[in-house]
Structure formats: C-alpha cells, structure tokens
XYZ file of C-alpha atoms in Angstrom:
574
model
C -22.410 -22.343 27.822
C -17.984 -22.295 26.848
C -17.247 -23.249 23.276
C -14.294 -25.481 21.530
C -14.683 -22.759 17.378
C -11.570 -24.036 15.306
C -10.798 -22.148 12.559
C -9.183 -23.887 10.139
C -6.456 -22.309 7.710
C -5.053 -24.816 5.378
C -2.152 -22.673 3.118
C -0.187 -23.403 -0.150
C 3.682 -22.750 1.800
C 4.241 -23.233 5.901
C 5.796 -19.385 5.087
C 1.925 -18.606 4.416
C 0.156 -17.475 6.526
C -3.659 -17.072 6.277
C -5.057 -13.498 7.336
C -8.811 -14.518 7.039
C -8.804 -16.476 9.915
C -7.432 -14.329 12.275
C -8.588 -10.690 11.177
C -12.213 -13.257 12.430
C -10.519 -14.384 15.463
C -9.363 -10.851 16.109
C -13.091 -9.627 15.724
C -14.447 -11.574 17.600
C -13.949 -10.515 20.847
C -15.693 -11.740 23.812
C -14.840 -15.595 21.872
C -11.279 -14.990 22.435
C -10.877 -17.529 24.142
C -13.492 -19.877 22.946
C -11.469 -19.531 19.360
C -8.362 -21.423 17.664
C -6.788 -21.222 14.844
C -5.590 -24.251 13.039
C -2.882 -24.221 10.888
C -1.818 -26.432 8.118
C -1.058 -26.932 4.109
C -1.476 -28.609 1.201
C 2.092 -30.346 1.470
C 0.856 -32.485 5.062
C -2.004 -35.310 4.034
C -5.612 -34.497 4.956
C -5.357 -38.109 6.825
C -2.883 -35.630 9.501
C -5.429 -32.835 9.268
C -8.516 -34.850 9.674
C -6.099 -37.030 12.620
C -5.497 -33.796 14.137
C -8.604 -31.048 13.923
C -10.097 -34.461 15.449
C -8.121 -34.356 18.349
C -8.829 -30.572 19.468
C -12.071 -32.031 19.728
C -14.026 -29.293 17.875
C -18.255 -27.969 18.803
C -18.296 -25.836 15.578
C -15.477 -26.606 13.147
C -15.206 -23.618 10.437
C -12.681 -23.889 7.633
C -11.551 -21.045 5.274
C -11.881 -22.121 1.687
C -9.660 -20.970 -2.066
C -8.833 -22.285 -5.454
C -6.018 -23.786 -3.733
C -6.736 -25.760 -0.454
C -10.695 -26.971 -1.443
C -9.962 -29.326 -2.458
C -8.246 -30.693 0.865
C -10.739 -28.846 3.058
C -13.715 -30.446 0.797
C -12.605 -34.299 1.530
C -11.680 -33.181 5.306
C -14.465 -31.897 6.020
C -16.477 -35.077 4.634
C -14.220 -37.397 6.169
C -14.637 -35.307 9.588
C -18.864 -35.186 9.559
C -18.075 -39.293 9.691
C -16.408 -38.787 12.529
C -18.152 -36.079 13.950
C -21.460 -35.772 12.682
C -23.356 -33.594 15.146
C -20.954 -31.124 15.159
C -21.319 -27.768 12.514
C -19.058 -27.084 9.672
C -19.355 -23.966 8.767
C -17.249 -22.933 5.079
C -16.251 -19.099 3.941
C -13.909 -17.393 1.805
C -13.859 -16.388 -2.443
C -14.019 -20.296 -3.639
C -18.000 -20.891 -1.550
C -19.621 -17.418 -1.350
C -20.061 -17.169 -4.887
C -22.255 -20.497 -5.531
C -22.856 -20.828 -1.485
C -27.242 -23.019 -2.001
C -23.892 -25.257 -4.807
C -21.597 -26.256 -2.438
C -24.351 -26.334 0.563
C -26.539 -29.211 -2.465
C -23.406 -30.849 -3.504
C -21.950 -31.864 -0.123
C -25.057 -32.249 3.546
C -22.143 -32.505 5.744
C -22.434 -28.232 5.560
C -24.435 -26.638 7.827
C -23.087 -22.647 6.119
C -21.455 -20.341 4.224
C -20.568 -17.389 5.352
C -20.358 -15.210 2.239
C -17.890 -12.296 1.456
C -16.429 -9.768 4.538
C -16.871 -12.223 7.296
C -15.959 -10.501 10.987
C -18.837 -8.818 11.527
C -21.165 -12.805 10.189
C -18.670 -14.930 12.436
C -18.925 -12.725 14.931
C -22.672 -12.592 15.415
C -22.475 -16.918 13.891
C -20.422 -17.824 17.285
C -23.801 -15.293 19.291
C -26.297 -17.466 16.541
C -24.680 -20.806 18.939
C -24.333 -18.755 22.463
C -28.217 -18.125 22.740
C -27.942 -14.473 21.590
C -29.331 -14.996 18.663
C -32.312 -16.981 18.395
C -32.410 -17.964 14.234
C -30.182 -17.848 11.352
C -32.410 -16.487 9.760
C -31.545 -12.254 11.138
C -27.886 -12.784 10.379
C -26.537 -11.278 6.980
C -23.815 -12.939 4.251
C -25.218 -16.773 5.384
C -26.069 -19.723 3.188
C -26.964 -22.120 5.475
C -29.718 -25.604 5.477
C -32.715 -24.816 7.364
C -33.976 -28.978 7.792
C -34.119 -30.115 3.823
C -34.441 -26.649 3.103
C -31.634 -24.166 1.822
C -31.809 -20.400 3.009
C -30.585 -17.391 1.013
C -29.859 -14.646 2.796
C -28.981 -11.234 1.645
C -25.731 -10.583 1.792
C -23.818 -8.060 4.300
C -23.201 -3.986 3.028
C -19.477 -3.967 3.762
C -18.013 -2.134 7.018
C -15.610 0.752 8.245
C -11.885 -1.219 7.537
C -10.794 0.755 10.794
C -12.523 -1.447 12.693
C -10.983 -4.798 11.993
C -8.279 -5.273 14.695
C -3.953 -5.608 14.417
C -4.154 -9.394 14.516
C -0.012 -9.242 15.474
C 0.398 -8.570 18.663
C 1.636 -12.124 19.163
C 4.462 -11.980 16.981
C 6.098 -15.519 17.907
C 3.065 -17.360 16.222
C 4.740 -15.699 12.723
C 7.673 -16.295 13.477
C 9.233 -17.353 9.629
C 6.481 -16.641 7.782
C 4.934 -13.855 5.904
C 3.152 -11.264 7.378
C 0.077 -10.320 5.073
C -1.647 -6.660 5.468
C -4.561 -4.598 4.022
C -4.661 -0.626 4.313
C -7.792 -1.282 1.725
C -10.528 -3.682 0.894
C -12.384 -3.499 -2.727
C -11.515 -2.586 -6.384
C -12.026 0.783 -8.109
C -11.391 -1.933 -11.936
C -13.711 -4.326 -13.152
C -11.183 -6.676 -14.996
C -13.228 -9.221 -16.106
C -10.797 -12.124 -14.699
C -10.292 -11.667 -11.119
C -12.932 -11.474 -7.873
C -11.992 -8.340 -6.939
C -14.210 -6.348 -8.718
C -16.705 -8.029 -7.091
C -16.806 -5.802 -4.401
C -17.190 -2.283 -6.070
C -17.178 -0.779 -2.575
C -13.267 0.376 -1.817
C -12.556 2.029 2.014
C -9.310 2.575 3.214
C -8.137 1.585 6.789
C -7.210 4.953 8.702
C -3.664 5.350 8.754
C -2.833 6.967 12.150
C -3.925 2.873 12.406
C -1.453 2.413 9.802
C 1.652 3.756 10.496
C 1.655 2.346 14.120
C 0.787 -0.976 12.641
C 2.974 -0.648 9.888
C 5.841 0.589 12.749
C 4.690 -2.809 14.830
C 5.714 -4.080 11.755
C 9.330 -2.358 11.747
C 9.966 -2.673 15.592
C 9.871 -5.774 15.580
C 12.450 -6.412 12.782
C 9.650 -9.020 9.946
C 11.620 -10.209 7.408
C 8.640 -8.831 4.955
C 5.642 -7.322 4.946
C 2.863 -8.443 1.622
C 0.208 -5.365 1.286
C -3.126 -7.396 -0.122
C -4.613 -4.703 -1.683
C -6.081 -5.554 -4.557
C -4.857 -0.724 -6.548
C -2.568 0.021 -3.157
C -2.136 2.833 -5.406
C -5.779 3.415 -6.797
C -6.012 6.250 -4.226
C -2.388 8.966 -4.281
C -2.458 10.128 -1.805
C -3.220 7.044 0.868
C 0.055 5.611 -1.558
C 2.726 8.693 -1.071
C 0.768 8.289 3.417
C 2.314 5.272 3.277
C 5.287 4.984 0.942
C 6.453 7.996 2.689
C 6.116 6.830 6.011
C 7.808 3.329 4.569
C 11.306 5.693 4.076
C 11.869 7.765 6.703
C 11.370 4.860 8.835
C 13.216 2.069 7.036
C 14.799 -0.151 9.844
C 17.224 -1.075 6.401
C 15.603 -5.179 7.189
C 12.488 -4.801 6.450
C 10.999 -4.751 3.092
C 8.187 -4.605 1.316
C 5.492 -5.501 -0.948
C 3.071 -3.514 -3.368
C 0.282 -5.037 -6.132
C 0.532 -1.305 -8.004
C -0.960 0.012 -11.519
C 1.870 1.347 -13.097
C 0.233 3.753 -15.248
C -1.294 5.549 -12.929
C 1.584 6.516 -10.656
C 2.223 9.651 -10.263
C 5.687 11.404 -10.924
C 5.763 11.691 -6.934
C 5.388 8.587 -6.214
C 8.280 7.683 -8.441
C 10.530 10.010 -7.160
C 9.671 8.689 -3.726
C 10.163 5.272 -5.081
C 13.383 6.232 -6.382
C 14.655 7.639 -2.794
C 13.925 4.038 -1.462
C 17.165 1.946 0.570
C 17.863 -1.453 -2.827
C 15.631 -3.222 -0.792
C 12.999 -1.952 1.009
C 10.185 -1.789 -1.829
C 8.857 -4.634 -4.583
C 6.607 -3.608 -7.016
C 4.067 -6.474 -8.611
C 2.779 -4.862 -11.915
C -0.797 -6.972 -14.276
C 0.219 -6.423 -17.707
C -1.484 -9.194 -18.279
C -1.179 -7.902 -22.171
C -0.609 -5.678 -24.249
C -3.244 -6.431 -27.108
C -6.010 -3.828 -26.886
C -8.695 -5.775 -28.261
C -8.253 -8.163 -25.004
C -7.372 -4.978 -22.855
C -10.972 -3.920 -24.253
C -13.201 -7.142 -23.281
C -11.622 -7.896 -19.722
C -12.776 -4.524 -18.690
C -8.810 -3.336 -18.443
C -7.940 0.181 -18.281
C -4.187 0.127 -19.355
C -2.306 2.362 -21.022
C 1.394 0.208 -22.063
C 3.668 2.830 -23.436
C 3.071 4.672 -19.820
C 3.079 1.495 -18.086
C 6.820 0.627 -19.813
C 8.417 4.155 -19.894
C 7.386 4.210 -16.405
C 8.512 0.680 -15.554
C 11.710 1.445 -17.444
C 12.409 4.489 -15.302
C 11.989 2.469 -12.009
C 13.823 0.158 -12.713
C 16.838 2.750 -13.795
C 17.245 3.332 -9.858
C 18.149 -0.385 -9.615
C 16.822 0.192 -5.749
C 13.307 -1.841 -6.046
C 11.978 -5.100 -7.830
C 9.269 -4.431 -10.217
C 8.005 -8.323 -11.281
C 5.759 -8.107 -14.155
C 2.216 -10.684 -15.360
C 0.799 -12.062 -17.869
C -2.209 -14.593 -18.397
C -3.071 -16.663 -21.556
C -6.260 -17.435 -22.958
C -7.615 -13.741 -21.934
C -9.733 -13.248 -25.276
C -8.588 -12.128 -28.597
C -5.402 -13.738 -27.752
C -3.869 -16.249 -30.122
C -0.602 -17.889 -29.262
C 0.844 -14.699 -32.458
C -0.737 -12.092 -30.294
C 0.690 -13.652 -26.339
C 3.915 -13.670 -27.909
C 3.753 -9.919 -28.548
C 2.750 -9.490 -25.270
C 5.255 -11.498 -24.452
C 7.814 -9.558 -26.560
C 6.641 -5.835 -25.396
C 6.224 -7.227 -21.154
C 9.838 -8.496 -21.623
C 11.822 -5.750 -23.567
C 11.028 -3.199 -20.441
C 13.288 -5.199 -18.349
C 11.348 -6.453 -15.701
C 13.306 -8.617 -12.541
C 11.340 -11.696 -12.717
C 8.620 -11.729 -15.635
C 5.361 -13.881 -14.471
C 3.284 -15.546 -17.146
C 0.400 -17.454 -15.227
C -2.949 -19.039 -16.799
C -6.402 -17.814 -16.777
C -8.020 -19.203 -14.409
C -11.618 -19.218 -14.526
C -12.964 -18.228 -11.659
C -16.558 -18.765 -9.827
C -18.693 -15.639 -10.013
C -15.894 -13.884 -12.337
C -17.121 -12.030 -15.594
C -14.732 -14.516 -17.146
C -17.085 -17.117 -16.536
C -20.103 -15.619 -17.251
C -18.502 -15.554 -21.495
C -17.474 -18.889 -21.532
C -19.525 -20.269 -23.991
C -19.289 -17.594 -26.052
C -15.198 -17.321 -25.689
C -15.089 -21.351 -26.483
C -13.465 -21.488 -22.927
C -12.421 -24.839 -21.477
C -10.891 -24.803 -18.425
C -10.503 -27.993 -16.185
C -13.663 -28.543 -13.258
C -11.356 -28.594 -10.404
C -9.838 -25.840 -8.703
C -7.477 -23.551 -9.878
C -10.136 -23.789 -13.097
C -7.432 -23.668 -15.430
C -7.475 -22.812 -18.871
C -6.991 -25.941 -20.708
C -8.637 -23.932 -24.371
C -10.561 -20.737 -25.732
C -12.010 -19.914 -29.663
C -8.265 -17.803 -30.193
C -6.058 -20.949 -28.086
C -5.507 -24.229 -28.927
C -4.676 -27.199 -26.282
C -1.349 -27.492 -28.490
C -0.739 -23.777 -27.991
C -1.248 -23.502 -23.812
C 1.455 -26.360 -24.557
C 3.677 -23.781 -25.577
C 3.133 -21.901 -23.343
C 3.273 -23.902 -20.553
C 7.001 -24.976 -22.233
C 8.106 -21.031 -22.869
C 6.615 -20.163 -18.979
C 9.248 -23.301 -17.144
C 11.615 -22.616 -19.399
C 10.866 -18.148 -17.964
C 11.031 -19.385 -14.614
C 14.298 -21.227 -14.847
C 16.434 -18.158 -16.878
C 15.309 -15.743 -16.342
C 12.773 -15.253 -13.131
C 15.688 -17.395 -11.410
C 18.259 -14.441 -11.695
C 20.983 -16.667 -12.206
C 21.698 -16.556 -16.006
C 21.309 -12.913 -16.880
C 24.748 -11.890 -18.842
C 24.751 -15.222 -21.685
C 20.745 -14.393 -21.647
C 21.193 -11.382 -22.084
C 23.172 -11.736 -24.533
C 22.374 -14.600 -26.141
C 18.484 -13.355 -27.683
C 20.760 -11.245 -30.561
C 20.570 -15.094 -32.118
C 17.445 -14.918 -32.387
C 14.588 -13.467 -34.350
C 12.828 -12.484 -30.608
C 12.833 -13.513 -26.418
C 9.428 -15.321 -27.080
C 11.412 -17.134 -30.115
C 14.248 -18.071 -27.324
C 12.602 -19.359 -25.585
C 10.267 -21.472 -27.217
C 12.730 -22.873 -28.881
C 14.817 -23.590 -24.932
C 11.317 -25.620 -24.761
C 10.519 -27.618 -27.539
C 15.246 -28.492 -26.525
C 14.256 -29.374 -23.262
C 11.237 -31.542 -24.455
C 13.047 -33.343 -27.548
C 16.338 -34.270 -24.433
C 14.128 -35.427 -21.444
C 15.449 -32.837 -19.772
C 11.226 -31.355 -18.997
C 10.877 -35.217 -16.839
C 13.640 -34.530 -14.417
C 14.453 -31.941 -11.446
C 18.150 -30.730 -12.275
C 20.617 -29.740 -9.476
C 21.706 -25.132 -10.534
C 24.114 -26.924 -11.600
C 22.758 -28.252 -14.037
C 20.577 -25.784 -15.445
C 24.058 -23.948 -16.475
C 25.518 -27.400 -17.983
C 22.411 -27.331 -19.655
C 21.867 -23.593 -21.083
C 25.585 -23.956 -22.395
C 23.616 -26.959 -24.448
C 21.572 -24.832 -26.212
C 23.809 -22.902 -26.756
C 26.048 -24.462 -28.699
C 21.874 -24.887 -31.223
C 21.798 -21.609 -31.524
C 25.795 -19.572 -32.193
C 28.450 -20.052 -34.146
C 31.474 -22.125 -32.697
C 33.265 -19.008 -33.445
C 30.984 -17.570 -30.289
C 31.595 -20.545 -27.266
C 34.251 -19.573 -26.596
C 32.373 -16.477 -25.123
C 29.620 -17.808 -23.681
C 30.922 -20.621 -21.398
C 33.018 -17.395 -20.460
C 29.495 -15.792 -20.096
C 28.647 -18.934 -18.034
C 31.397 -18.724 -15.882
C 31.094 -14.672 -14.792
C 26.894 -16.407 -14.173
C 28.057 -18.368 -12.133
C 30.308 -16.531 -9.873
C 27.855 -14.412 -9.879
C 25.716 -15.766 -8.036
C 27.869 -19.203 -6.103
C 31.297 -18.589 -4.204
C 31.237 -22.538 -5.497
C 34.436 -24.590 -4.891
C 33.691 -27.304 -7.293
C 35.088 -25.544 -10.106
C 32.299 -27.122 -12.973
C 33.883 -28.660 -17.110
C 32.360 -25.899 -19.156
C 34.750 -23.276 -16.994
C 37.480 -24.804 -17.869
C 41.298 -24.999 -16.079
C 41.307 -22.631 -12.594
C 43.673 -19.222 -15.112
C 45.206 -17.220 -12.048
C 48.291 -18.610 -10.425
C 48.830 -18.549 -6.991
C 51.570 -16.181 -7.423
C 49.792 -13.767 -9.000
C 46.407 -13.274 -6.517
C 49.668 -13.112 -4.251
C 50.142 -10.003 -6.258
C 46.620 -9.247 -6.239
C 46.326 -9.815 -1.820
C 49.689 -8.176 -1.144
C 51.019 -5.625 -3.830
C 47.596 -4.591 -5.688
C 44.964 -4.068 -3.095
C 46.527 -2.184 -0.406
C 47.523 1.131 -2.258
C 44.321 0.541 -3.603
C 41.116 2.316 -1.138
C 38.152 0.943 -3.054
C 40.590 -2.336 -3.205
C 41.756 -2.015 1.144
C 40.062 -4.168 2.688
C 39.933 -7.486 0.719
C 44.544 -7.013 1.140
C 45.956 -10.263 3.506
C 44.274 -13.577 4.068
C 41.219 -12.674 6.520
C 38.515 -12.324 2.847
C 39.213 -14.415 1.147
C 37.428 -17.545 1.402
C 34.267 -14.817 1.271
C 35.985 -13.106 -2.252
C 36.224 -15.120 -5.777
C 38.811 -13.545 -8.298
C 38.728 -14.968 -11.683
C 40.534 -14.334 -14.760
C 38.568 -13.667 -18.364
C 39.526 -13.404 -21.569
C 36.780 -11.292 -22.700
C 35.426 -8.518 -21.244
C 32.320 -10.569 -19.080
C 30.737 -7.204 -18.123
C 30.186 -5.008 -21.856
C 30.337 -5.961 -25.466
C 32.251 -8.734 -25.730
C 35.328 -7.874 -27.837
C 38.924 -9.738 -26.329
C 40.241 -8.911 -23.537
C 41.748 -10.235 -21.352
C 39.697 -9.507 -18.666
C 40.165 -8.969 -14.478
C 36.545 -9.153 -11.554
C 36.874 -9.419 -7.716
C 33.656 -11.448 -5.988
C 32.828 -10.205 -2.597
C 29.359 -12.981 -2.096
C 29.725 -10.591 1.602
C 28.353 -7.542 -0.282
C 25.610 -9.433 -2.690
C 23.012 -7.465 -4.462
C 19.721 -6.481 -2.568
C 17.022 -6.687 -5.569
C 19.278 -10.275 -7.566
C 21.038 -11.131 -4.723
C 24.448 -10.946 -7.288
C 28.428 -10.450 -5.298
C 29.762 -7.118 -6.038
C 32.124 -7.500 -8.449
C 35.456 -4.691 -9.442
C 37.041 -5.401 -11.917
C 41.068 -5.563 -11.261
C 43.421 -3.154 -13.342
C 46.528 -4.922 -13.130
C 49.713 -3.882 -14.996
C-alpha cells in the first residue's frame, strides 16, 4: 500500500534547514519514496502553508515542533484537520515531547506525539500504518489517542548515532542554506534552563563516518557547516580528531561553527585552533552569568577567569570568531549583578556578545522551580522571562534596550574604533550601553528602522551628549574611519566633512609613491582605484588619537574574514 507521508518543517529563516525531518526520512529507508519533506518559514503566511499542504494530499501529516514555530503548527494543524478530518496528524520535537499528554488533551486534532529522539519511532509508526505492526501500543516513544483515552508509552532507549544515515546526498536541496550537522547527541552538563540535560546519554558518531561526511561538505564547497552538538569539546579526542581533519583538509571556503565550553579547552586544542585559517572556525561559548551564586543554582560548572583567559588567548591569534552568550533572568541575578556579568564578558572582547533572555522551557528544571524563583514568563512561545524575584519588569526593559544597543553598535562590527574610544567616558561598558539605550528612547529612535548610514549619525548625536566639545573632532574622524573600514561609499556623509585629499596628491600616490613600495606596488596606476579609498585624517585614528597627519588606504578586495573590515595601509607622505 503506497502512502503519501508529509514531514513538515517550519523554519525560522529561509537559510535554515531542519536536520530532524531529513534524518527521520533517511532512517525510514523502506518508505523513502512515500515520505516527502515540506519546508516553510515563519515569514510565510499560515494561509499559504495551509493551502500548500492541502494540495499535497497527505495520507499521514507530521509536524516538527520548536518554540519558534509551535504557534504556526497548532494553527495550521487545527485548520487542516477541518478540511481533512480523517488524516492522522503526528507531532514531534522538543516543544511537545515533555508535555505530550497535555498537548493531546488540548488539541483533539492530534493523533499522537513522537517523544524525544525520533528516527526509530517514526519508522515504526510508518510500519503501523502499513500493517506491519498491529497496535500503537507496541511502539516505544509515543503518546497517542486511543478512542477517548490518551495512552503514554514508555520512552524509547537512545539509539546508536552512527546508525543515522547521512542526509546531505543531494546538495541541490540545500543550496544557499546553512548546513546543520551532528557528531554527538546528549550533553554531559545539567544546566537548569536547557532541555539537552534531559538526555543524559552522551553518544558520538563514528569518527570515520564523520570524516567522510565532512569531506563531502568540503568537496561541495558549502559556505558554512554548523555543528549542533551541545558541547562539542566535551570529549577531547573526538574534538581534536575533527578539528585536525578540518585544518588539514581546509578548502579555503567552508566555515565550521561549534558550541564549546571554553574552560575545558586544553592547550593542545588551543594550539590547534591558533593554526586555523582565519574564518575556518567560529566558536560559540555560553557563559550565561559570571555570578558564582547564579552559576551554582543553574547547575553549571564554570571557572570564568579561566574562560576569560582562554578567550583572550584565542583572540590574540586574530583567526577565530568567538561569540559569547549571556542570559538575563537567571536566579540570583539582579540588574547590578547582570551589569557586572556583562562588563566581565565584554572585557574579553569577543567578536559578538549575545544578550539573551531566559526561555522557560517545558520539562526544564527552571520551569519546575518557577514558583520558588517568583519567575513570571510569557505564556506564548518562546516563554520568555518577564520578571523574577531579583529582576523586575522595569529592569528587563532596561536590558532589552541594552540588548538592542549592543546588537546595533557592537555586534554589527561597524563602529569598532568609535565605541572603543567612547568607553572611557563612562563608568563601565554596561553603563555606556544603558545610557545609549535611554538616549535612543528619548529621541524616539527605538520606534524606527534605521539605515546603516543613519546609525553613524545617531551615534555621533549620542557622542555629543557624552564627550567634551574639544574631543568631537576626533570622534568625527573615528566615525569616518569606521565607515570606510566597512563601506566603499561614494556619497560622503556630512559628519565626514569635505574630502581633503586633492587630485594631484592622489596622482602623486598612484604614480610616484606606490610603484616604489613593494606592499603598495599593486595599487599603482588606475586599475585598482574603484576598489580602494584613500582618506586623510588630522588625528592618528589607528592608535592613541594624537593630532597627526595620517593617510590611510582602504582595500575592499582584501577584507578580514572575521570582521569584514577592509585591509588598511598607513601611508607615509613626505
């Protein structure tokens, strides 16, 4: 009996793909021709997804459920059930696995829920619909409807990860998408805000398989492979083998992203990372808080001083992008404590500092203790914190404002030198971003979307409120320097003033200076001029800001792969 089985994934963005549904389909080998994957994004209307799924004429309809898509799934599932009331509807994923019975009670449209790891469970559910299994009662890892009753079967034991087939054989399906890959499942840690700690059985994919699959990505020159391993370096041998393979087989294009625990990185691992091509590897490091009381309460083990030292050590190599995370709303973390955590993490100068807000996930330790913590959160996904015993909603709003400022003026990388020189005018970095956020609100800028150029102008407005008038000339030049580091702009902004380099001076550089200097010879003549810019500054924008006639060449064809800044040359003009 041939059936039309649809696995539905609603992703957060077009560039994302859903590894889970592809793994389920690949594992269900006897039914490959029958199982179809339907991928959408939350930017598409629910009407469009509803119509598209209806046109596929499913015999069994399955949805992959996460905090970012569950509302879409529930709405679409409810409506399609009215149109196709006889079609079994199955849900799976972390958003429904840990309160499966409650979901079935709330939504009579749902036939059943596949809990936790789904490959073997999905295959057996298909066996049931093909008559190879007599009863759903025989299938581990599901909660299902039996008449008016809801039956909870036992959870399925975890599987051998090496048995999951490689899903990326046809790369055309993943053109222009981030490739997600897992070399391990489970997590050795017990962080109270996370669901990964529920699965205590840490498993690793066979390293020979991993090498073959990574070589496949390298051969196809994919732009980014994002490892979804919860703590990639929890097994040193596993991490070293993979990092060594990536280093030795680097194709000069592919970037690999890893979530790591920095404080357990070994000297051998750090030394290997320092050998990597700039842009080959990026690391995401979850700090969450530097408050010892908070760290203890959320069941983390972390030595932040060690983390800071290792992050700085890796930063010194200028070849690995590092992304550090903080979470607002954790127990024992008030506004002052969070500000201290922020300043300590900020001081290590990661390429990005992600300020996130606690999500009270179903099934997590945090959800179980929300009364004790006086934890109030949104009832709708992603169940974000509103207040705690230590953090009022007014405080949360301040942190929301700080988050926006950090994202705009730090993480964007567009204002690096301006921000760095602005920090000493404030008691702390946190206070600077807090004041910046308040300025944004007072001016009404938080209600608008701004162009990149407008952000330079807004930052200059803020600078004028914070620095003496005698320093404004230097900050105008810093903004101009930051602008040309990232943008090969042809329309000069007002804050940059008139262009002070004369045509005859440019001709002198192109025809007389560049040919005689080895590092500049390629810029001689006319052929390169569209992709470079030469700027004259009154201050030494590259260091201490002393008044000094400074000439800089910006090359936009040679950008730093970590921060996308143009390569610069300091020109010495006689």
